[in-house]
Amino acid sequence: MSVTVRVPAKVNVQLAVGSARPDGFHDLANVFLAVSLYDEVTVSPASSLTITCSGPDAGQVPLDRTNLAARAAELLAARHGLSPDVHIHIAKDIPVAGGMAGGSADGAAALLACDTLWGLGSTRAELLSICAELGSDVPFSLVGGAALGTGRGERLTELEVGGEFHWVFAVADGGLSTPAVYGEFDRLTEGLAVPAPAASPALLDALRTGDAPSLAGALANDLQPAALSLRPSLADTLQTGTSAGALAALVSGSGPTTAFLTKDEESAGSVAAALLASGTCREARVASSPTVGARVVGA
Ligand code: C5P
């Protein structure tokens, strides 16, 4: 008996960042959109908690208890007085470089898979509270679609999306540490009045109407200057994609993955080819949004 859950990657179409809070986190207005790149997480009974991973980036995935999938199994088991004796296999297709919430996705997927395997029938609210404990982006991986995250990004309000958006994601060599990017944001904004983060009405409207050019005009990531400061070469990647016809380009989350919104699927294909040919990225992936959150696909 095993349970498999499919879970999407995300892009942040708006990431408005406030100043650092006493707990070290930053208040956010974080508009998430789920995109059609997926990991599949399979859990099956075992004598102890073990993890394996397959896929081209598998070598970069930690297979110890720091993996959010392992932590999800442990947290859920602890809440129910169980022992987390499962084997977790992650079939990884979400780029590992960072900025697409691949680790968070695996946490949400493992949580739903274990809940199903152990027949716990947790409510959505119970699962979301464990997701929030695992990390700021994990609740969105469970919910999918489109949502505004407030607080440290974990308090979600689902959003309406009126059409399909097409994207290219350029995967950089190596990662960027999320705490380091937030630290650089603090350094760059030191002494400045950082406004309270708020969702942009123009952006929410563009999502609602499904209008790609309007969304392109409203894309915003307050972490982008920090990511570019730590990794200046990302500016060339962004420029290459816009020169190749993308409607807009931005760093995805804390990077170093960069995201390019295109007018249609065909344009996404040509932007991806130009990015790859330029040598400014390791890989270029085409995807569309929105798509559903973590779902059981096999049991
Ligand atoms: O919540 P998560 O574990 O994904 O956060 C990773 C790190 O990113 C935090 O330790 C913190 O440094 C930074 N972060 C932040 N404000 C947020 C979310 C994350 O400063 N809202």
PDB file of C-alpha atoms and ligand atoms in Angstrom:
ATOM      1  CA  MET A   1       0.000   0.000   0.000  1.00  0.00           C
ATOM      2  CA  SER A   2       1.357   3.414  -0.928  1.00  0.00           C
ATOM      3  CA  VAL A   3      -0.032   6.915  -1.553  1.00  0.00           C
ATOM      4  CA  THR A   4       1.202   9.330  -4.223  1.00  0.00           C
ATOM      5  CA  VAL A   5       0.550  13.075  -4.168  1.00  0.00           C
ATOM      6  CA  ARG A   6       1.281  15.452  -7.051  1.00  0.00           C
ATOM      7  CA  VAL A   7       2.179  19.019  -6.080  1.00  0.00           C
ATOM      8  CA  PRO A   8       2.938  22.144  -8.154  1.00  0.00           C
ATOM      9  CA  ALA A   9       5.689  24.772  -8.091  1.00  0.00           C
ATOM     10  CA  LYS A  10       4.841  28.438  -7.555  1.00  0.00           C
ATOM     11  CA  VAL A  11       5.793  31.848  -8.808  1.00  0.00           C
ATOM     12  CA  ASN A  12       5.298  35.044  -6.804  1.00  0.00           C
ATOM     13  CA  VAL A  13       3.641  37.576  -9.106  1.00  0.00           C
ATOM     14  CA  GLN A  14       3.867  40.176  -6.341  1.00  0.00           C
ATOM     15  CA  LEU A  15       6.161  39.966  -3.357  1.00  0.00           C
ATOM     16  CA  ALA A  16       5.784  43.110  -1.231  1.00  0.00           C
ATOM     17  CA  VAL A  17       8.132  42.987   1.763  1.00  0.00           C
ATOM     18  CA  GLY A  18       7.812  45.044   4.955  1.00  0.00           C
ATOM     19  CA  SER A  19      10.506  45.663   7.523  1.00  0.00           C
ATOM     20  CA  ALA A  20      11.892  42.874   9.748  1.00  0.00           C
ATOM     21  CA  ARG A  21       9.658  41.879  12.680  1.00  0.00           C
ATOM     22  CA  PRO A  22      10.906  41.134  16.199  1.00  0.00           C
ATOM     23  CA  ASP A  23      10.796  37.378  15.357  1.00  0.00           C
ATOM     24  CA  GLY A  24      13.158  37.967  12.404  1.00  0.00           C
ATOM     25  CA  PHE A  25      10.519  37.288   9.738  1.00  0.00           C
ATOM     26  CA  HIS A  26       9.166  40.007   7.424  1.00  0.00           C
ATOM     27  CA  ASP A  27       5.527  40.889   6.963  1.00  0.00           C
ATOM     28  CA  LEU A  28       4.547  40.202   3.387  1.00  0.00           C
ATOM     29  CA  ALA A  29       1.871  40.745   0.805  1.00  0.00           C
ATOM     30  CA  ASN A  30       2.748  37.712  -1.258  1.00  0.00           C
ATOM     31  CA  VAL A  31       0.661  36.860  -4.322  1.00  0.00           C
ATOM     32  CA  PHE A  32       1.312  33.232  -5.237  1.00  0.00           C
ATOM     33  CA  LEU A  33       0.392  31.537  -8.492  1.00  0.00           C
ATOM     34  CA  ALA A  34       0.751  27.750  -8.866  1.00  0.00           C
ATOM     35  CA  VAL A  35       2.542  26.724 -12.083  1.00  0.00           C
ATOM     36  CA  SER A  36       2.466  23.461 -14.017  1.00  0.00           C
ATOM     37  CA  LEU A  37       5.802  21.982 -12.926  1.00  0.00           C
ATOM     38  CA  TYR A  38       5.212  19.151 -10.480  1.00  0.00           C
ATOM     39  CA  ASP A  39       6.899  16.892  -7.977  1.00  0.00           C
ATOM     40  CA  GLU A  40       5.308  13.557  -7.072  1.00  0.00           C
ATOM     41  CA  VAL A  41       5.751  12.323  -3.513  1.00  0.00           C
ATOM     42  CA  THR A  42       4.995   8.684  -2.677  1.00  0.00           C
ATOM     43  CA  VAL A  43       4.832   7.382   0.886  1.00  0.00           C
ATOM     44  CA  SER A  44       4.701   3.727   1.896  1.00  0.00           C
ATOM     45  CA  PRO A  45       4.956   1.910   5.234  1.00  0.00           C
ATOM     46  CA  ALA A  46       8.552   1.156   6.318  1.00  0.00           C
ATOM     47  CA  SER A  47      10.456   0.149   9.461  1.00  0.00           C
ATOM     48  CA  SER A  48      11.789   3.707   9.898  1.00  0.00           C
ATOM     49  CA  LEU A  49      11.637   7.122   8.214  1.00  0.00           C
ATOM     50  CA  THR A  50      13.703   7.103   5.010  1.00  0.00           C
ATOM     51  CA  ILE A  51      13.786   9.313   1.896  1.00  0.00           C
ATOM     52  CA  THR A  52      14.895   8.755  -1.680  1.00  0.00           C
ATOM     53  CA  CYS A  53      14.734  11.151  -4.585  1.00  0.00           C
ATOM     54  CA  SER A  54      14.840  10.703  -8.377  1.00  0.00           C
ATOM     55  CA  GLY A  55      15.098  13.189 -11.250  1.00  0.00           C
ATOM     56  CA  PRO A  56      17.845  15.248 -12.898  1.00  0.00           C
ATOM     57  CA  ASP A  57      18.399  17.490  -9.804  1.00  0.00           C
ATOM     58  CA  ALA A  58      18.074  14.636  -7.272  1.00  0.00           C
ATOM     59  CA  GLY A  59      21.704  14.953  -6.165  1.00  0.00           C
ATOM     60  CA  GLN A  60      20.984  18.419  -4.712  1.00  0.00           C
ATOM     61  CA  VAL A  61      18.062  17.268  -2.507  1.00  0.00           C
ATOM     62  CA  PRO A  62      18.853  16.572   1.182  1.00  0.00           C
ATOM     63  CA  LEU A  63      17.829  13.035   2.148  1.00  0.00           C
ATOM     64  CA  ASP A  64      17.992  13.563   5.908  1.00  0.00           C
ATOM     65  CA  ARG A  65      15.562  14.944   8.482  1.00  0.00           C
ATOM     66  CA  THR A  66      16.120  18.520   7.227  1.00  0.00           C
ATOM     67  CA  ASN A  67      14.020  17.665   4.165  1.00  0.00           C
ATOM     68  CA  LEU A  68      10.598  19.293   4.650  1.00  0.00           C
ATOM     69  CA  ALA A  69       8.916  16.050   3.526  1.00  0.00           C
ATOM     70  CA  ALA A  70      10.518  14.219   6.480  1.00  0.00           C
ATOM     71  CA  ARG A  71       9.617  17.029   8.859  1.00  0.00           C
ATOM     72  CA  ALA A  72       6.006  16.919   7.629  1.00  0.00           C
ATOM     73  CA  ALA A  73       5.771  13.177   8.359  1.00  0.00           C
ATOM     74  CA  GLU A  74       7.290  13.709  11.830  1.00  0.00           C
ATOM     75  CA  LEU A  75       5.020  16.620  12.746  1.00  0.00           C
ATOM     76  CA  LEU A  76       1.856  14.844  11.623  1.00  0.00           C
ATOM     77  CA  ALA A  77       2.855  11.617  13.397  1.00  0.00           C
ATOM     78  CA  ALA A  78       3.684  13.515  16.614  1.00  0.00           C
ATOM     79  CA  ARG A  79       0.268  15.195  16.620  1.00  0.00           C
ATOM     80  CA  HIS A  80      -1.389  11.766  16.528  1.00  0.00           C
ATOM     81  CA  GLY A  81       0.967   9.862  18.819  1.00  0.00           C
ATOM     82  CA  LEU A  82       2.244   7.797  15.891  1.00  0.00           C
ATOM     83  CA  SER A  83       5.710   6.848  14.808  1.00  0.00           C
ATOM     84  CA  PRO A  84       6.635   8.316  11.373  1.00  0.00           C
ATOM     85  CA  ASP A  85       7.678   4.977   9.925  1.00  0.00           C
ATOM     86  CA  VAL A  86       7.357   5.641   6.222  1.00  0.00           C
ATOM     87  CA  HIS A  87       9.509   5.546   3.161  1.00  0.00           C
ATOM     88  CA  ILE A  88       9.167   8.810   1.220  1.00  0.00           C
ATOM     89  CA  HIS A  89      10.091   8.876  -2.449  1.00  0.00           C
ATOM     90  CA  ILE A  90      10.279  12.239  -4.197  1.00  0.00           C
ATOM     91  CA  ALA A  91      10.081  12.195  -8.012  1.00  0.00           C
ATOM     92  CA  LYS A  92      11.516  15.665  -8.546  1.00  0.00           C
ATOM     93  CA  ASP A  93      10.713  17.764 -11.573  1.00  0.00           C
ATOM     94  CA  ILE A  94      10.538  21.201  -9.894  1.00  0.00           C
ATOM     95  CA  PRO A  95      13.906  22.969 -10.359  1.00  0.00           C
ATOM     96  CA  VAL A  96      15.957  22.719  -7.159  1.00  0.00           C
ATOM     97  CA  ALA A  97      17.851  26.013  -7.587  1.00  0.00           C
ATOM     98  CA  GLY A  98      15.368  28.011  -5.505  1.00  0.00           C
ATOM     99  CA  GLY A  99      12.569  30.512  -5.839  1.00  0.00           C
ATOM    100  CA  MET A 100       9.919  28.006  -6.928  1.00  0.00           C
ATOM    101  CA  ALA A 101       9.110  26.491  -3.508  1.00  0.00           C
ATOM    102  CA  GLY A 102      10.164  22.969  -4.510  1.00  0.00           C
ATOM    103  CA  GLY A 103      11.095  22.009  -0.934  1.00  0.00           C
ATOM    104  CA  SER A 104       7.877  23.513   0.418  1.00  0.00           C
ATOM    105  CA  ALA A 105       5.918  21.607  -2.237  1.00  0.00           C
ATOM    106  CA  ASP A 106       7.419  18.309  -1.045  1.00  0.00           C
ATOM    107  CA  GLY A 107       6.505  19.174   2.563  1.00  0.00           C
ATOM    108  CA  ALA A 108       2.860  19.801   1.666  1.00  0.00           C
ATOM    109  CA  ALA A 109       2.735  16.680  -0.519  1.00  0.00           C
ATOM    110  CA  ALA A 110       4.253  14.400   2.136  1.00  0.00           C
ATOM    111  CA  LEU A 111       1.823  15.769   4.708  1.00  0.00           C
ATOM    112  CA  LEU A 112      -1.218  15.010   2.560  1.00  0.00           C
ATOM    113  CA  ALA A 113       0.202  11.610   1.546  1.00  0.00           C
ATOM    114  CA  CYS A 114       0.878  10.539   5.164  1.00  0.00           C
ATOM    115  CA  ASP A 115      -2.524  11.799   6.284  1.00  0.00           C
ATOM    116  CA  THR A 116      -4.097   9.600   3.594  1.00  0.00           C
ATOM    117  CA  LEU A 117      -1.831   6.572   4.230  1.00  0.00           C
ATOM    118  CA  TRP A 118      -2.513   6.658   7.981  1.00  0.00           C
ATOM    119  CA  GLY A 119      -6.274   7.238   7.438  1.00  0.00           C
ATOM    120  CA  LEU A 120      -6.245  10.293   9.720  1.00  0.00           C
ATOM    121  CA  GLY A 121      -8.766  12.371   7.767  1.00  0.00           C
ATOM    122  CA  SER A 122      -7.332  15.678   9.053  1.00  0.00           C
ATOM    123  CA  THR A 123      -9.371  18.743   8.170  1.00  0.00           C
ATOM    124  CA  ARG A 124      -7.961  21.267   5.713  1.00  0.00           C
ATOM    125  CA  ALA A 125      -7.495  23.709   8.635  1.00  0.00           C
ATOM    126  CA  GLU A 126      -5.458  21.113  10.576  1.00  0.00           C
ATOM    127  CA  LEU A 127      -3.268  20.417   7.545  1.00  0.00           C
ATOM    128  CA  LEU A 128      -2.796  24.151   6.892  1.00  0.00           C
ATOM    129  CA  SER A 129      -1.669  24.739  10.462  1.00  0.00           C
ATOM    130  CA  ILE A 130       1.018  22.037  10.147  1.00  0.00           C
ATOM    131  CA  CYS A 131       2.022  23.519   6.764  1.00  0.00           C
ATOM    132  CA  ALA A 132       2.490  26.954   8.398  1.00  0.00           C
ATOM    133  CA  GLU A 133       4.707  25.351  11.045  1.00  0.00           C
ATOM    134  CA  LEU A 134       6.842  23.776   8.302  1.00  0.00           C
ATOM    135  CA  GLY A 135       7.481  27.068   6.454  1.00  0.00           C
ATOM    136  CA  SER A 136       5.997  30.284   5.137  1.00  0.00           C
ATOM    137  CA  ASP A 137       5.398  28.965   1.583  1.00  0.00           C
ATOM    138  CA  VAL A 138       4.130  25.488   2.503  1.00  0.00           C
ATOM    139  CA  PRO A 139       0.409  26.341   2.997  1.00  0.00           C
ATOM    140  CA  PHE A 140       0.219  27.658  -0.574  1.00  0.00           C
ATOM    141  CA  SER A 141       1.624  24.399  -1.983  1.00  0.00           C
ATOM    142  CA  LEU A 142      -1.339  22.595  -0.432  1.00  0.00           C
ATOM    143  CA  VAL A 143      -3.930  25.102  -1.685  1.00  0.00           C
ATOM    144  CA  GLY A 144      -2.595  25.884  -5.199  1.00  0.00           C
ATOM    145  CA  GLY A 145      -4.455  28.068  -7.705  1.00  0.00           C
ATOM    146  CA  ALA A 146      -3.750  31.671  -6.765  1.00  0.00           C
ATOM    147  CA  ALA A 147      -3.686  33.224  -3.311  1.00  0.00           C
ATOM    148  CA  LEU A 148      -2.599  36.260  -1.367  1.00  0.00           C
ATOM    149  CA  GLY A 149      -0.355  35.371   1.568  1.00  0.00           C
ATOM    150  CA  THR A 150      -0.151  37.836   4.442  1.00  0.00           C
ATOM    151  CA  GLY A 151       1.610  37.649   7.817  1.00  0.00           C
ATOM    152  CA  ARG A 152       4.916  35.955   6.970  1.00  0.00           C
ATOM    153  CA  GLY A 153       3.150  34.644   3.842  1.00  0.00           C
ATOM    154  CA  GLU A 154       1.347  31.746   5.527  1.00  0.00           C
ATOM    155  CA  ARG A 155      -2.121  33.319   5.996  1.00  0.00           C
ATOM    156  CA  LEU A 156      -3.865  32.717   2.698  1.00  0.00           C
ATOM    157  CA  THR A 157      -6.810  34.293   0.908  1.00  0.00           C
ATOM    158  CA  GLU A 158      -7.644  32.471  -2.309  1.00  0.00           C
ATOM    159  CA  LEU A 159      -7.831  34.623  -5.450  1.00  0.00           C
ATOM    160  CA  GLU A 160      -9.840  34.358  -8.631  1.00  0.00           C
ATOM    161  CA  VAL A 161      -7.950  33.896 -11.917  1.00  0.00           C
ATOM    162  CA  GLY A 162      -9.792  34.598 -15.187  1.00  0.00           C
ATOM    163  CA  GLY A 163      -7.449  32.961 -17.701  1.00  0.00           C
ATOM    164  CA  GLU A 164      -4.302  30.987 -18.375  1.00  0.00           C
ATOM    165  CA  PHE A 165      -0.850  32.585 -18.117  1.00  0.00           C
ATOM    166  CA  HIS A 166       2.264  31.262 -19.852  1.00  0.00           C
ATOM    167  CA  TRP A 167       5.700  31.347 -18.292  1.00  0.00           C
ATOM    168  CA  VAL A 168       9.336  30.467 -18.801  1.00  0.00           C
ATOM    169  CA  PHE A 169      11.532  29.770 -15.784  1.00  0.00           C
ATOM    170  CA  ALA A 170      15.281  30.165 -16.173  1.00  0.00           C
ATOM    171  CA  VAL A 171      17.141  27.993 -13.693  1.00  0.00           C
ATOM    172  CA  ALA A 172      20.468  29.411 -12.521  1.00  0.00           C
ATOM    173  CA  ASP A 173      23.539  27.418 -11.521  1.00  0.00           C
ATOM    174  CA  GLY A 174      23.650  27.025  -7.745  1.00  0.00           C
ATOM    175  CA  GLY A 175      21.200  28.363  -5.172  1.00  0.00           C
ATOM    176  CA  LEU A 176      20.669  31.556  -3.195  1.00  0.00           C
ATOM    177  CA  SER A 177      19.957  31.296   0.513  1.00  0.00           C
ATOM    178  CA  THR A 178      16.520  32.723   1.386  1.00  0.00           C
ATOM    179  CA  PRO A 179      17.689  34.137   4.769  1.00  0.00           C
ATOM    180  CA  ALA A 180      20.682  35.730   2.992  1.00  0.00           C
ATOM    181  CA  VAL A 181      18.390  37.430   0.449  1.00  0.00           C
ATOM    182  CA  TYR A 182      16.130  38.768   3.221  1.00  0.00           C
ATOM    183  CA  GLY A 183      19.288  39.904   5.064  1.00  0.00           C
ATOM    184  CA  GLU A 184      20.442  41.759   1.958  1.00  0.00           C
ATOM    185  CA  PHE A 185      16.954  43.346   1.688  1.00  0.00           C
ATOM    186  CA  ASP A 186      17.421  44.606   5.285  1.00  0.00           C
ATOM    187  CA  ARG A 187      20.854  45.975   4.421  1.00  0.00           C
ATOM    188  CA  LEU A 188      19.637  47.737   1.263  1.00  0.00           C
ATOM    189  CA  THR A 189      16.636  49.304   3.059  1.00  0.00           C
ATOM    190  CA  GLU A 190      18.493  50.258   6.260  1.00  0.00           C
ATOM    191  CA  GLY A 191      17.505  53.760   7.355  1.00  0.00           C
ATOM    192  CA  LEU A 192      14.696  53.919   4.788  1.00  0.00           C
ATOM    193  CA  ALA A 193      10.979  54.001   5.642  1.00  0.00           C
ATOM    194  CA  VAL A 194       9.774  50.603   4.386  1.00  0.00           C
ATOM    195  CA  PRO A 195       6.029  50.882   3.667  1.00  0.00           C
ATOM    196  CA  ALA A 196       3.601  48.289   5.060  1.00  0.00           C
ATOM    197  CA  PRO A 197       3.224  45.605   2.365  1.00  0.00           C
ATOM    198  CA  ALA A 198      -0.064  45.636   0.438  1.00  0.00           C
ATOM    199  CA  ALA A 199      -1.414  43.733  -2.565  1.00  0.00           C
ATOM    200  CA  SER A 200      -1.596  45.842  -5.711  1.00  0.00           C
ATOM    201  CA  PRO A 201      -5.208  46.404  -6.918  1.00  0.00           C
ATOM    202  CA  ALA A 202      -3.946  46.517 -10.537  1.00  0.00           C
ATOM    203  CA  LEU A 203      -2.296  43.117 -10.120  1.00  0.00           C
ATOM    204  CA  LEU A 204      -5.360  41.501  -8.531  1.00  0.00           C
ATOM    205  CA  ASP A 205      -7.452  42.932 -11.361  1.00  0.00           C
ATOM    206  CA  ALA A 206      -5.083  41.524 -13.996  1.00  0.00           C
ATOM    207  CA  LEU A 207      -5.366  38.067 -12.392  1.00  0.00           C
ATOM    208  CA  ARG A 208      -9.156  38.326 -12.258  1.00  0.00           C
ATOM    209  CA  THR A 209      -9.433  39.267 -15.933  1.00  0.00           C
ATOM    210  CA  GLY A 210      -6.703  36.847 -17.057  1.00  0.00           C
ATOM    211  CA  ASP A 211      -5.020  39.625 -19.038  1.00  0.00           C
ATOM    212  CA  ALA A 212      -1.323  38.854 -19.556  1.00  0.00           C
ATOM    213  CA  PRO A 213      -0.160  42.350 -20.675  1.00  0.00           C
ATOM    214  CA  SER A 214      -1.826  43.915 -17.592  1.00  0.00           C
ATOM    215  CA  LEU A 215      -0.259  41.280 -15.339  1.00  0.00           C
ATOM    216  CA  ALA A 216       3.116  41.981 -16.980  1.00  0.00           C
ATOM    217  CA  GLY A 217       2.793  45.658 -16.040  1.00  0.00           C
ATOM    218  CA  ALA A 218       1.966  44.834 -12.437  1.00  0.00           C
ATOM    219  CA  LEU A 219       4.583  42.114 -11.638  1.00  0.00           C
ATOM    220  CA  ALA A 220       6.697  43.232  -8.676  1.00  0.00           C
ATOM    221  CA  ASN A 221       9.234  41.612  -6.381  1.00  0.00           C
ATOM    222  CA  ASP A 222      10.722  43.672  -3.531  1.00  0.00           C
ATOM    223  CA  LEU A 223      13.396  40.974  -3.061  1.00  0.00           C
ATOM    224  CA  GLN A 224      14.675  41.442  -6.616  1.00  0.00           C
ATOM    225  CA  PRO A 225      17.240  44.208  -5.820  1.00  0.00           C
ATOM    226  CA  ALA A 226      18.596  42.029  -2.993  1.00  0.00           C
ATOM    227  CA  ALA A 227      18.808  38.919  -5.205  1.00  0.00           C
ATOM    228  CA  LEU A 228      20.519  40.957  -7.964  1.00  0.00           C
ATOM    229  CA  SER A 229      22.918  42.456  -5.456  1.00  0.00           C
ATOM    230  CA  LEU A 230      23.972  38.960  -4.326  1.00  0.00           C
ATOM    231  CA  ARG A 231      23.939  37.532  -7.868  1.00  0.00           C
ATOM    232  CA  PRO A 232      24.536  40.382 -10.399  1.00  0.00           C
ATOM    233  CA  SER A 233      24.608  37.926 -13.343  1.00  0.00           C
ATOM    234  CA  LEU A 234      20.814  37.476 -13.010  1.00  0.00           C
ATOM    235  CA  ALA A 235      20.427  40.909 -14.679  1.00  0.00           C
ATOM    236  CA  ASP A 236      21.756  39.394 -17.942  1.00  0.00           C
ATOM    237  CA  THR A 237      19.252  36.539 -17.721  1.00  0.00           C
ATOM    238  CA  LEU A 238      16.358  38.989 -17.176  1.00  0.00           C
ATOM    239  CA  GLN A 239      17.541  41.140 -20.100  1.00  0.00           C
ATOM    240  CA  THR A 240      17.937  38.131 -22.416  1.00  0.00           C
ATOM    241  CA  GLY A 241      14.335  37.018 -21.795  1.00  0.00           C
ATOM    242  CA  THR A 242      12.821  40.460 -22.368  1.00  0.00           C
ATOM    243  CA  SER A 243      14.889  40.976 -25.530  1.00  0.00           C
ATOM    244  CA  ALA A 244      13.594  37.604 -26.769  1.00  0.00           C
ATOM    245  CA  GLY A 245       9.983  38.802 -26.490  1.00  0.00           C
ATOM    246  CA  ALA A 246       8.820  38.124 -22.921  1.00  0.00           C
ATOM    247  CA  LEU A 247       6.141  40.578 -21.748  1.00  0.00           C
ATOM    248  CA  ALA A 248       7.972  40.972 -18.435  1.00  0.00           C
ATOM    249  CA  ALA A 249      10.691  39.360 -16.354  1.00  0.00           C
ATOM    250  CA  LEU A 250      11.344  39.106 -12.641  1.00  0.00           C
ATOM    251  CA  VAL A 251      13.246  37.134 -10.050  1.00  0.00           C
ATOM    252  CA  SER A 252      11.006  34.356  -8.691  1.00  0.00           C
ATOM    253  CA  GLY A 253      10.678  34.698  -4.902  1.00  0.00           C
ATOM    254  CA  SER A 254      14.138  34.958  -3.343  1.00  0.00           C
ATOM    255  CA  GLY A 255      15.722  33.575  -6.548  1.00  0.00           C
ATOM    256  CA  PRO A 256      17.926  32.653  -8.202  1.00  0.00           C
ATOM    257  CA  THR A 257      15.289  31.276 -10.594  1.00  0.00           C
ATOM    258  CA  THR A 258      13.981  34.006 -12.914  1.00  0.00           C
ATOM    259  CA  ALA A 259      10.447  34.064 -14.358  1.00  0.00           C
ATOM    260  CA  PHE A 260       9.299  35.378 -17.746  1.00  0.00           C
ATOM    261  CA  LEU A 261       5.652  36.028 -18.550  1.00  0.00           C
ATOM    262  CA  THR A 262       4.856  35.546 -22.239  1.00  0.00           C
ATOM    263  CA  LYS A 263       1.814  36.336 -24.354  1.00  0.00           C
ATOM    264  CA  ASP A 264       1.125  32.702 -25.312  1.00  0.00           C
ATOM    265  CA  GLU A 265       2.541  29.181 -25.339  1.00  0.00           C
ATOM    266  CA  GLU A 266       4.354  29.669 -28.644  1.00  0.00           C
ATOM    267  CA  SER A 267       6.139  32.773 -27.388  1.00  0.00           C
ATOM    268  CA  ALA A 268       7.106  30.855 -24.215  1.00  0.00           C
ATOM    269  CA  GLY A 269       8.805  28.248 -26.432  1.00  0.00           C
ATOM    270  CA  SER A 270      10.857  30.850 -28.296  1.00  0.00           C
ATOM    271  CA  VAL A 271      11.833  32.757 -25.125  1.00  0.00           C
ATOM    272  CA  ALA A 272      12.954  29.450 -23.548  1.00  0.00           C
ATOM    273  CA  ALA A 273      15.064  28.612 -26.636  1.00  0.00           C
ATOM    274  CA  ALA A 274      16.689  32.076 -26.584  1.00  0.00           C
ATOM    275  CA  LEU A 275      17.466  31.817 -22.857  1.00  0.00           C
ATOM    276  CA  LEU A 276      19.090  28.403 -23.286  1.00  0.00           C
ATOM    277  CA  ALA A 277      21.078  29.508 -26.335  1.00  0.00           C
ATOM    278  CA  SER A 278      22.366  32.594 -24.475  1.00  0.00           C
ATOM    279  CA  GLY A 279      24.145  30.508 -21.840  1.00  0.00           C
ATOM    280  CA  THR A 280      22.798  32.824 -19.103  1.00  0.00           C
ATOM    281  CA  CYS A 281      20.988  29.942 -17.389  1.00  0.00           C
ATOM    282  CA  ARG A 282      21.414  26.217 -16.756  1.00  0.00           C
ATOM    283  CA  GLU A 283      17.927  25.231 -17.877  1.00  0.00           C
ATOM    284  CA  ALA A 284      14.757  26.938 -19.199  1.00  0.00           C
ATOM    285  CA  ARG A 285      11.368  25.401 -18.355  1.00  0.00           C
ATOM    286  CA  VAL A 286       8.003  26.275 -19.904  1.00  0.00           C
ATOM    287  CA  ALA A 287       4.875  26.187 -17.727  1.00  0.00           C
ATOM    288  CA  SER A 288       1.374  27.615 -17.405  1.00  0.00           C
ATOM    289  CA  SER A 289      -0.783  28.767 -14.533  1.00  0.00           C
ATOM    290  CA  PRO A 290      -2.862  28.523 -12.500  1.00  0.00           C
ATOM    291  CA  THR A 291      -3.004  24.862 -11.555  1.00  0.00           C
ATOM    292  CA  VAL A 292      -4.362  22.940  -8.580  1.00  0.00           C
ATOM    293  CA  GLY A 293      -2.494  22.414  -5.291  1.00  0.00           C
ATOM    294  CA  ALA A 294      -1.375  19.107  -3.740  1.00  0.00           C
ATOM    295  CA  ARG A 295      -3.671  16.222  -4.818  1.00  0.00           C
ATOM    296  CA  VAL A 296      -3.678  12.471  -4.219  1.00  0.00           C
ATOM    297  CA  VAL A 297      -3.102  10.878  -7.631  1.00  0.00           C
ATOM    298  CA  GLY A 298      -2.606   7.268  -6.591  1.00  0.00           C
ATOM    299  CA  ALA A 299      -3.345   5.128  -3.545  1.00  0.00           C
TER     300      ALA A 299
HETATM  301  O1  C5P B   1       9.439  30.252   6.506  1.00  0.00           O
HETATM  302  P1  C5P B   1      10.666  29.773   5.840  1.00  0.00           P
HETATM  303  O2  C5P B   1      11.357  28.662   6.596  1.00  0.00           O
HETATM  304  O3  C5P B   1      10.484  29.441   4.396  1.00  0.00           O
HETATM  305  O4  C5P B   1      11.673  30.995   5.861  1.00  0.00           O
HETATM  306  C1  C5P B   1      13.033  30.854   5.559  1.00  0.00           C
HETATM  307  C2  C5P B   1      13.766  32.130   5.957  1.00  0.00           C
HETATM  308  O5  C5P B   1      13.359  33.218   5.103  1.00  0.00           O
HETATM  309  C3  C5P B   1      13.458  32.635   7.359  1.00  0.00           C
HETATM  310  O6  C5P B   1      14.314  32.046   8.288  1.00  0.00           O
HETATM  311  C4  C5P B   1      13.715  34.134   7.234  1.00  0.00           C
HETATM  312  O7  C5P B   1      15.089  34.408   7.260  1.00  0.00           O
HETATM  313  C5  C5P B   1      13.245  34.421   5.820  1.00  0.00           C
HETATM  314  N1  C5P B   1      11.844  34.894   5.766  1.00  0.00           N
HETATM  315  C6  C5P B   1      11.530  36.164   6.234  1.00  0.00           C
HETATM  316  N2  C5P B   1      10.230  36.615   6.176  1.00  0.00           N
HETATM  317  C7  C5P B   1       9.252  35.836   5.651  1.00  0.00           C
HETATM  318  C8  C5P B   1       9.550  34.542   5.155  1.00  0.00           C
HETATM  319  C9  C5P B   1      10.854  34.093   5.230  1.00  0.00           C
HETATM  320  O8  C5P B   1      12.405  36.902   6.706  1.00  0.00           O
HETATM  321  N3  C5P B   1       8.012  36.308   5.600  1.00  0.00           N
END
